[in-house]
Coordinates of C-alpha atoms in Angstrom, one line a residue:
M1 CA -108.2 -55.5 -169.9
T2 CA -105.6 -55.5 -172.7
R3 CA -102.1 -54.3 -171.8
P4 CA -100.7 -51.7 -174.2
P5 CA -97.5 -52.6 -176.1
D6 CA -94.2 -51.7 -174.5
R7 CA -93.2 -48.3 -175.9
T8 CA -90.6 -47.4 -173.4
T9 CA -87.5 -45.7 -175.0
T10 CA -84.3 -46.1 -173.1
L11 CA -82.0 -43.1 -173.5
T12 CA -78.3 -42.5 -172.7
V13 CA -77.7 -38.9 -171.6
Q14 CA -74.1 -37.7 -171.9
P15 CA -72.9 -35.7 -168.8
R16 CA -72.4 -32.0 -169.3
T17 CA -68.8 -30.9 -169.6
T18 CA -67.1 -28.9 -166.8
G19 CA -68.3 -25.3 -166.9
E20 CA -71.4 -26.0 -168.9
T21 CA -74.5 -24.7 -167.2
M22 CA -78.2 -25.3 -167.6
E23 CA -80.7 -22.6 -166.9
P24 CA -83.4 -23.6 -164.5
V25 CA -86.8 -24.5 -166.0
T26 CA -89.6 -22.2 -164.7
V27 CA -92.1 -23.8 -162.3
Q28 CA -94.3 -21.8 -160.0
Q29 CA -92.2 -20.8 -157.1
T30 CA -93.1 -18.5 -154.2
A31 CA -91.2 -16.3 -151.9
D32 CA -90.7 -17.6 -148.4
A33 CA -93.0 -14.8 -147.1
D34 CA -95.8 -16.0 -149.3
L35 CA -95.5 -19.7 -148.7
A36 CA -98.1 -19.7 -146.0
S37 CA -100.7 -18.2 -148.3
A38 CA -99.7 -20.4 -151.3
L39 CA -100.2 -23.6 -149.3
G40 CA -102.9 -22.3 -147.1
V41 CA -106.6 -23.0 -146.8
A42 CA -107.8 -20.9 -149.8
N43 CA -105.4 -22.4 -152.3
V44 CA -105.9 -26.0 -151.1
E45 CA -109.7 -25.5 -151.2
A46 CA -109.4 -24.2 -154.8
A47 CA -107.2 -27.2 -155.7
A48 CA -109.8 -29.6 -154.2
E49 CA -112.4 -28.1 -156.5
R50 CA -110.2 -28.4 -159.6
I51 CA -109.4 -32.0 -159.1
A52 CA -112.7 -33.2 -157.7
G53 CA -113.7 -35.0 -160.9
A54 CA -110.4 -36.8 -161.4
V55 CA -109.4 -38.0 -157.9
A56 CA -111.1 -40.3 -155.4
R57 CA -111.9 -39.3 -151.8
T58 CA -109.9 -42.1 -150.3
P59 CA -110.9 -43.8 -147.0
L60 CA -109.5 -42.9 -143.6
E61 CA -109.4 -46.2 -141.7
A62 CA -108.7 -47.0 -138.0
C63 CA -105.9 -49.6 -137.5
P64 CA -106.6 -51.6 -134.4
R65 CA -103.3 -53.6 -134.7
L66 CA -101.1 -50.5 -134.8
S67 CA -103.2 -48.8 -132.2
A68 CA -102.6 -51.7 -129.8
D69 CA -98.9 -51.7 -130.6
T70 CA -98.4 -47.9 -129.9
G71 CA -101.2 -47.1 -127.3
A72 CA -102.3 -44.3 -129.7
Q73 CA -105.3 -44.1 -132.0
I74 CA -103.8 -44.9 -135.4
Y75 CA -105.6 -44.1 -138.6
L76 CA -104.4 -44.9 -142.2
K77 CA -105.2 -42.5 -145.0
R78 CA -105.5 -45.0 -147.9
E79 CA -104.0 -43.2 -150.9
D80 CA -103.0 -46.6 -152.2
L81 CA -106.7 -46.8 -153.2
Q82 CA -106.4 -43.5 -155.2
T83 CA -107.3 -43.4 -158.9
V84 CA -103.8 -44.2 -160.0
R85 CA -103.0 -46.0 -156.7
S86 CA -101.0 -43.0 -155.4
Y87 CA -101.7 -39.5 -154.1
K88 CA -99.5 -38.1 -156.9
I89 CA -102.5 -37.5 -159.2
R90 CA -103.7 -34.7 -156.9
G91 CA -100.7 -32.5 -157.6
A92 CA -100.2 -33.4 -161.2
Y93 CA -103.9 -32.7 -162.1
N94 CA -104.0 -29.5 -160.1
V95 CA -101.0 -28.1 -162.1
M96 CA -102.4 -29.2 -165.5
A97 CA -105.9 -27.9 -164.8
Q98 CA -104.3 -24.4 -164.4
L99 CA -102.4 -24.4 -167.7
S100 CA -103.5 -22.1 -170.5
D101 CA -104.7 -23.4 -173.9
E102 CA -101.4 -22.3 -175.4
E103 CA -99.4 -24.2 -172.8
L104 CA -101.5 -27.3 -173.3
A105 CA -101.0 -27.1 -177.0
K106 CA -97.2 -27.2 -176.6
G107 CA -97.5 -30.4 -174.5
V108 CA -96.1 -31.3 -171.1
V109 CA -93.0 -33.0 -169.8
A110 CA -92.5 -34.8 -166.5
A111 CA -89.9 -36.7 -164.6
S112 CA -90.8 -39.3 -162.0
A113 CA -89.8 -42.5 -160.2
G114 CA -93.2 -43.8 -161.4
N115 CA -96.2 -42.5 -159.4
H116 CA -96.2 -38.8 -160.4
A117 CA -95.8 -40.1 -164.0
Q118 CA -99.0 -42.1 -163.7
G119 CA -100.8 -38.9 -162.4
V120 CA -99.5 -36.9 -165.4
A121 CA -100.3 -39.7 -167.8
Y122 CA -103.9 -39.9 -166.5
A123 CA -104.3 -36.1 -166.8
C124 CA -102.8 -36.2 -170.3
R125 CA -105.4 -38.7 -171.5
S126 CA -108.2 -37.0 -169.7
M127 CA -107.4 -33.6 -171.2
K128 CA -106.1 -35.0 -174.6
V129 CA -102.7 -33.4 -174.1
H130 CA -99.5 -34.9 -175.4
G131 CA -96.8 -35.5 -172.8
R132 CA -93.3 -37.0 -172.6
I133 CA -92.5 -38.7 -169.3
Y134 CA -88.9 -39.5 -168.1
V135 CA -88.4 -42.2 -165.6
P136 CA -85.2 -43.9 -164.2
T137 CA -84.3 -47.2 -165.8
T138 CA -84.8 -48.7 -162.3
T139 CA -88.5 -47.9 -162.3
P140 CA -90.3 -51.2 -161.7
K141 CA -92.0 -52.7 -164.8
Q142 CA -95.4 -52.6 -163.0
K143 CA -95.2 -48.8 -162.8
R144 CA -94.1 -48.5 -166.4
D145 CA -97.0 -50.6 -167.6
R146 CA -99.4 -48.5 -165.6
I147 CA -98.0 -45.2 -167.0
R148 CA -98.5 -46.5 -170.5
W149 CA -102.0 -47.7 -169.6
H150 CA -103.1 -44.4 -168.1
G151 CA -101.6 -42.3 -170.9
G152 CA -102.4 -44.4 -173.9
E153 CA -101.5 -42.7 -177.2
F154 CA -101.1 -39.3 -175.5
V155 CA -97.9 -40.2 -173.6
E156 CA -94.4 -41.1 -174.7
L157 CA -92.4 -42.9 -172.0
L158 CA -88.6 -42.5 -171.9
A159 CA -86.2 -44.2 -169.4
V160 CA -82.9 -42.6 -168.6
G161 CA -80.3 -42.9 -165.8
D162 CA -80.6 -44.9 -162.6
T163 CA -82.0 -42.2 -160.3
Y164 CA -84.9 -39.7 -160.3
D165 CA -82.3 -36.9 -160.5
A166 CA -80.9 -38.2 -163.9
A167 CA -84.5 -38.5 -165.3
A168 CA -85.2 -34.9 -164.1
A169 CA -82.1 -33.6 -165.8
A170 CA -83.2 -35.2 -169.1
A171 CA -86.7 -33.7 -168.6
Q172 CA -85.3 -30.3 -167.9
A173 CA -83.2 -30.4 -171.2
D174 CA -86.4 -31.5 -173.1
V175 CA -88.3 -28.5 -171.7
M176 CA -85.6 -26.1 -172.7
R177 CA -85.4 -27.6 -176.2
S178 CA -89.1 -28.0 -176.9
G179 CA -90.9 -25.2 -175.0
A180 CA -93.2 -27.7 -173.3
T181 CA -94.4 -27.2 -169.8
W182 CA -92.7 -29.1 -167.0
I183 CA -95.1 -30.7 -164.6
H184 CA -92.8 -30.9 -161.6
A185 CA -93.2 -33.9 -159.3
F186 CA -92.6 -31.8 -156.1
D187 CA -90.9 -28.5 -156.5
D188 CA -93.9 -26.4 -157.5
V189 CA -96.5 -24.8 -155.1
R190 CA -99.3 -25.9 -157.4
T191 CA -98.2 -29.5 -157.1
A192 CA -97.8 -29.1 -153.3
A193 CA -101.3 -27.5 -153.0
G194 CA -102.8 -30.4 -154.8
Q195 CA -101.1 -32.8 -152.3
G196 CA -102.4 -30.6 -149.5
T197 CA -105.9 -31.8 -150.4
I198 CA -105.1 -35.1 -148.6
V199 CA -105.1 -33.5 -145.2
R200 CA -108.2 -31.4 -146.1
E201 CA -110.0 -34.7 -146.5
I202 CA -108.4 -36.2 -143.3
V203 CA -109.7 -33.3 -141.2
D204 CA -113.1 -33.6 -142.7
Q205 CA -113.3 -37.3 -142.3
L206 CA -111.9 -37.3 -138.7
G207 CA -114.1 -34.3 -137.7
T208 CA -111.1 -32.7 -136.0
V209 CA -107.4 -32.0 -136.5
P210 CA -105.3 -35.0 -135.5
D211 CA -102.5 -34.8 -132.9
Y212 CA -99.9 -36.2 -135.3
V213 CA -99.7 -36.5 -139.1
I214 CA -96.9 -38.7 -140.5
A215 CA -96.1 -38.4 -144.2
P216 CA -93.4 -39.9 -146.5
V217 CA -90.6 -37.8 -147.9
G218 CA -89.1 -38.2 -151.3
G219 CA -88.8 -34.8 -153.1
G220 CA -90.7 -33.0 -150.4
G221 CA -93.7 -31.8 -152.3
C222 CA -96.2 -33.9 -150.4
L223 CA -94.8 -33.0 -147.0
A224 CA -94.8 -29.3 -148.0
G225 CA -98.5 -29.4 -149.0
V226 CA -99.5 -31.4 -146.0
A227 CA -97.5 -29.3 -143.5
G228 CA -98.6 -26.0 -145.1
Y229 CA -102.3 -26.7 -144.9
L230 CA -102.0 -28.2 -141.4
R231 CA -100.1 -25.3 -140.0
A232 CA -102.7 -22.9 -141.5
I233 CA -105.4 -24.5 -139.4
S234 CA -103.6 -25.5 -136.3
D235 CA -100.4 -24.7 -134.3
E236 CA -100.8 -27.8 -132.2
V237 CA -100.6 -30.6 -134.7
T238 CA -97.2 -32.4 -134.8
I239 CA -95.9 -33.0 -138.3
V240 CA -93.5 -35.8 -139.0
G241 CA -91.7 -36.6 -142.3
V242 CA -90.2 -40.0 -142.8
E243 CA -87.3 -40.7 -145.2
P244 CA -85.7 -44.0 -146.1
T245 CA -82.3 -44.4 -144.3
G246 CA -80.7 -44.7 -147.7
A247 CA -81.9 -41.4 -149.1
V248 CA -82.0 -38.7 -146.3
S249 CA -82.0 -35.7 -148.7
L250 CA -84.3 -33.5 -146.5
A251 CA -82.4 -34.1 -143.3
A252 CA -79.1 -33.3 -145.2
A253 CA -80.7 -30.0 -146.5
L254 CA -81.9 -29.0 -143.0
A255 CA -78.4 -29.8 -141.6
T256 CA -76.5 -27.7 -144.2
G257 CA -78.9 -24.8 -144.6
G258 CA -80.2 -25.6 -148.1
P259 CA -80.8 -28.4 -150.6
Y260 CA -77.8 -30.7 -150.6
T261 CA -76.9 -33.4 -153.3
L262 CA -76.2 -36.7 -151.7
D263 CA -73.3 -38.6 -153.3
T264 CA -75.1 -42.0 -153.3
I265 CA -78.5 -43.2 -152.3
D266 CA -80.2 -46.6 -151.9
P267 CA -82.7 -46.9 -154.8
F268 CA -84.8 -49.7 -153.1
V269 CA -87.5 -47.3 -151.9
D270 CA -88.0 -46.1 -155.5
G271 CA -90.8 -43.7 -154.7
A272 CA -88.6 -41.7 -152.3
A273 CA -85.1 -42.3 -153.7
V274 CA -84.1 -38.7 -154.4
K275 CA -80.5 -37.4 -154.1
R276 CA -81.5 -33.7 -153.7
I277 CA -84.6 -32.5 -151.9
G278 CA -86.7 -29.9 -153.6
G279 CA -86.3 -26.3 -152.6
L280 CA -90.0 -26.0 -151.7
G281 CA -90.0 -28.9 -149.2
Y282 CA -86.8 -27.6 -147.6
R283 CA -88.1 -24.1 -147.3
V284 CA -91.4 -25.2 -145.7
M285 CA -89.8 -27.5 -143.1
A286 CA -86.9 -25.1 -142.4
G287 CA -89.5 -22.3 -141.9
M288 CA -91.3 -24.5 -139.3
G289 CA -88.0 -25.1 -137.4
A290 CA -88.1 -28.9 -138.1
S291 CA -85.7 -31.0 -136.1
V292 CA -84.0 -34.1 -137.6
S293 CA -82.9 -37.5 -136.3
E294 CA -79.2 -38.3 -136.2
H295 CA -77.8 -40.1 -139.2
P296 CA -74.2 -41.0 -140.3
V297 CA -74.6 -38.8 -143.4
L298 CA -75.1 -35.8 -141.2
T299 CA -71.9 -36.6 -139.4
D300 CA -70.0 -36.9 -142.7
I301 CA -71.3 -33.7 -144.2
G302 CA -71.4 -31.6 -141.0
V303 CA -74.2 -29.8 -139.4
T304 CA -73.8 -26.1 -140.1
S305 CA -77.3 -24.7 -139.9
G306 CA -78.1 -24.9 -136.2
V307 CA -80.9 -27.4 -136.8
E308 CA -81.7 -29.6 -133.7
V309 CA -80.4 -33.1 -134.2
K310 CA -82.2 -35.6 -132.0
P311 CA -80.6 -38.9 -130.8
A312 CA -81.5 -42.1 -132.6
G313 CA -84.3 -44.1 -131.1
P314 CA -87.9 -43.2 -130.4
V315 CA -88.1 -39.5 -130.0
S316 CA -90.6 -37.5 -127.9
L317 CA -91.8 -34.4 -129.6
P318 CA -93.5 -31.4 -128.1
R319 CA -97.0 -30.5 -129.2
G320 CA -97.0 -28.7 -132.5
A321 CA -93.4 -29.7 -133.5
A322 CA -92.1 -30.6 -136.9
H323 CA -89.6 -33.4 -137.2
I324 CA -87.8 -35.4 -139.9
T325 CA -86.8 -39.0 -139.1
H326 CA -85.6 -41.9 -141.2
V327 CA -86.2 -45.7 -141.2
D328 CA -84.2 -48.6 -142.4
E329 CA -85.1 -50.3 -145.6
G330 CA -85.4 -53.6 -143.9
A331 CA -87.9 -52.1 -141.4
I332 CA -89.9 -50.8 -144.3
C333 CA -90.1 -54.3 -145.8
S334 CA -91.3 -55.6 -142.4
A335 CA -94.0 -52.9 -142.3
M336 CA -95.1 -53.7 -145.9
L337 CA -95.5 -57.4 -145.0
G338 CA -97.3 -56.5 -141.8
L339 CA -99.8 -54.3 -143.7
Y340 CA -100.4 -57.0 -146.2
Q341 CA -100.7 -59.9 -143.8
N342 CA -102.9 -58.1 -141.3
E343 CA -104.8 -55.4 -143.0
G344 CA -104.7 -56.7 -146.6
I345 CA -103.0 -53.5 -147.8
I346 CA -100.6 -53.7 -150.7
A347 CA -98.2 -50.9 -150.0
E348 CA -95.2 -50.1 -152.1
P349 CA -92.0 -49.3 -150.1
A350 CA -92.6 -45.5 -150.1
G351 CA -96.2 -46.2 -149.2
A352 CA -95.1 -47.9 -146.0
L353 CA -92.7 -45.2 -144.9
S354 CA -95.2 -43.4 -142.5
V355 CA -96.3 -46.6 -140.8
T356 CA -92.6 -47.7 -140.4
G357 CA -91.9 -44.3 -138.8
L358 CA -94.2 -45.1 -135.9
S359 CA -91.3 -47.1 -134.4
E360 CA -89.1 -43.9 -134.3
L361 CA -91.6 -41.9 -132.3
D362 CA -92.6 -41.9 -128.6
I363 CA -96.2 -41.0 -129.0
P364 CA -98.4 -40.1 -126.0
A365 CA -101.0 -42.7 -125.1
G366 CA -104.4 -42.0 -126.7
A367 CA -103.0 -39.5 -129.2
T368 CA -104.8 -39.4 -132.6
V369 CA -102.2 -40.2 -135.3
V370 CA -102.8 -40.3 -139.1
C371 CA -100.3 -42.2 -141.3
L372 CA -100.4 -41.5 -145.0
V373 CA -100.2 -44.8 -147.0
S374 CA -99.1 -43.0 -150.0
G375 CA -99.1 -45.6 -152.7
G376 CA -99.7 -49.2 -153.7
N377 CA -97.9 -49.6 -157.0
N378 CA -95.7 -52.5 -156.0
D379 CA -94.4 -55.1 -158.5
V380 CA -95.1 -58.6 -157.2
S381 CA -91.7 -59.7 -158.5
R382 CA -90.1 -57.7 -155.7
Y383 CA -91.7 -59.7 -152.9
G384 CA -88.8 -62.2 -152.7
E385 CA -86.4 -59.3 -152.0
I386 CA -88.9 -57.7 -149.6
I387 CA -89.2 -60.9 -147.6
E388 CA -85.4 -61.3 -147.6
R389 CA -84.7 -57.8 -146.4
S390 CA -87.4 -58.1 -143.7
L391 CA -85.9 -61.4 -142.3
V392 CA -82.4 -59.8 -142.3
H393 CA -83.7 -56.7 -140.5
Q394 CA -85.4 -58.9 -137.8
G395 CA -82.2 -60.8 -137.2
L396 CA -83.8 -64.1 -138.5
K397 CA -81.7 -64.6 -141.7
H398 CA -77.9 -65.2 -141.7
Y399 CA -75.4 -66.4 -144.2
F400 CA -72.2 -68.5 -143.6
L401 CA -69.3 -70.1 -145.5
V402 CA -69.0 -73.6 -144.2
H403 CA -65.9 -75.6 -145.2
F404 CA -67.0 -79.2 -145.5
P405 CA -64.5 -82.1 -145.6
Q406 CA -64.8 -83.9 -148.8
E407 CA -66.1 -87.1 -147.2
P408 CA -69.4 -88.9 -146.9
G409 CA -71.6 -87.7 -144.0
A410 CA -70.2 -84.1 -143.7
L411 CA -73.5 -82.5 -144.4
R412 CA -75.2 -84.7 -141.8
R413 CA -72.6 -83.7 -139.3
F414 CA -73.5 -80.0 -139.9
L415 CA -77.2 -80.7 -139.4
D416 CA -76.7 -82.7 -136.2
E417 CA -73.9 -80.6 -134.6
V418 CA -74.8 -77.0 -135.7
L419 CA -78.4 -76.5 -136.5
G420 CA -80.9 -75.9 -133.7
P421 CA -84.4 -77.5 -133.7
D422 CA -86.0 -74.3 -135.0
D423 CA -83.4 -73.4 -137.5
D424 CA -83.9 -74.0 -141.2
I425 CA -81.5 -74.0 -144.2
T426 CA -82.9 -71.7 -146.9
L427 CA -79.8 -71.6 -149.2
F428 CA -77.1 -74.3 -149.9
E429 CA -74.7 -73.9 -152.7
Y430 CA -71.8 -76.3 -152.9
V431 CA -69.5 -77.6 -155.7
K432 CA -67.5 -80.8 -154.9
R433 CA -63.7 -80.4 -155.5
N434 CA -62.1 -83.8 -155.9
N435 CA -58.5 -82.4 -155.7
R436 CA -59.0 -80.6 -152.3
E437 CA -59.5 -81.8 -148.7
T438 CA -62.4 -79.4 -148.1
G439 CA -65.0 -77.6 -150.1
A440 CA -66.7 -74.3 -149.2
A441 CA -70.5 -74.1 -149.2
L442 CA -72.6 -71.0 -149.0
V443 CA -75.3 -71.7 -146.4
G444 CA -78.3 -69.5 -145.5
V445 CA -79.9 -70.2 -142.2
Q446 CA -83.3 -68.8 -141.0
L447 CA -83.7 -68.8 -137.2
G448 CA -86.8 -69.5 -135.2
E449 CA -86.2 -66.3 -133.3
P450 CA -83.5 -63.6 -133.3
A451 CA -82.1 -64.7 -129.9
G452 CA -81.2 -68.1 -131.5
L453 CA -78.1 -66.6 -133.2
A454 CA -75.9 -66.8 -130.1
G455 CA -76.6 -70.5 -129.7
L456 CA -76.0 -71.1 -133.4
M457 CA -72.6 -69.3 -133.3
D458 CA -71.6 -71.2 -130.1
R459 CA -72.4 -74.5 -131.8
M460 CA -70.4 -73.5 -134.8
S461 CA -67.4 -72.6 -132.7
H462 CA -67.4 -76.1 -131.1
S463 CA -68.0 -77.9 -134.3
R464 CA -65.3 -79.8 -136.2
L465 CA -66.4 -77.9 -139.3
N466 CA -64.9 -74.5 -140.2
C467 CA -67.8 -72.0 -140.3
E468 CA -67.4 -68.3 -141.2
R469 CA -70.2 -65.8 -140.9
L470 CA -70.8 -63.3 -143.7
E471 CA -71.1 -60.0 -141.9
P472 CA -73.8 -57.5 -142.9
G473 CA -72.4 -54.6 -144.9
T474 CA -69.7 -56.7 -146.7
P475 CA -69.8 -56.9 -150.5
A476 CA -70.6 -60.6 -150.4
Y477 CA -73.4 -60.1 -148.0
D478 CA -74.9 -57.2 -150.0
Y479 CA -74.8 -59.4 -153.1
L480 CA -77.0 -62.0 -151.3
T481 CA -79.5 -59.5 -149.9

């Protein structure tokens, strides 16, 4: 298979001056009173018929390992095996299949962190429609390559800003300027209805409605479609949305009573790194009375909406509840590696959100739980960072500044006096300074087990060497991880 040439254009978008406004681009919105119908059985069934020729009916697989870990019956909905290795094609194709000939002739515009863009690109090539797709400059190369591959000559790829929100602003300006149709990644009921076809398949494959469905949260379109369809067929299914700890835009919206723009986010989970949740996802989950897990961001911005904030740790939910939780990026990395090493599943960070979220739930024994593995577009060049973050999260990887005397045998002393039998040096950076009595070395140590840190620190304190631990959260530590 020949890779298409790199045709990504990188743009610099000037910020709007104070007082300058931008009119919203029209997407198909629905009044709160009509949301249940828009995301209900009839519309999701219609979406399933429209997209049948373009999407795969992905497997629903039992996961014995996770079932043993939780005591529940865990199933994985394998959207990583979808046509574009992500569920996003469902919503994108459903929207484009409903456009008029006149709208298609004007072309389409989309903004995406990568997966929605692939769905739009696939649809553009299938329908022979021209499209312009805006992605953040942080979008992994693997996703950019796949966008170009799926779209071919029908798609122009443009990179702008370092977040989805910046790319979306550029796309919105394009739509206003060109008159093209915006294929929104999440804030359109047609997109959400397309994503709702996931749970239509789940119920059909399982033969019943599961007790729990756990879905990732980025912009909220997938969760809106999943929750809307599920609630239309059952009041007893528990619906859980999982955000990365570094981008809790839905929890912030539920806490403040409407979509809220976060000051900063961690872009690591690129498929879910959204500063401001879509209005649709917020309205659906607020309408269901969703609770949220506590988070420092909620303390900072203040909880003004009356939403129930549950304490950190595994939460027990009543039957039929809706809840939004969050998981640490390091835990996501551990879940990704677990899926790869045990089930042979290549999940991207956002694709592993739902599986990671199992650790935040107190699930009754024997309950039937479906986790949506939402995507598998992961760049192999990221695995070094993924392993590093996982080790740090597990308490196995630590960094130190060790001040060695400038004399022979100093390193041997460190090995003999400080390192334990199961400890391993993974990083050692040292520059000899002839005009100083000591020289600092940056040392990374991987422990055999997390409990080994106490012994290591004790041996360091009794050593003749001056050892200083780099604490997590400091700038130096963040640079290393």
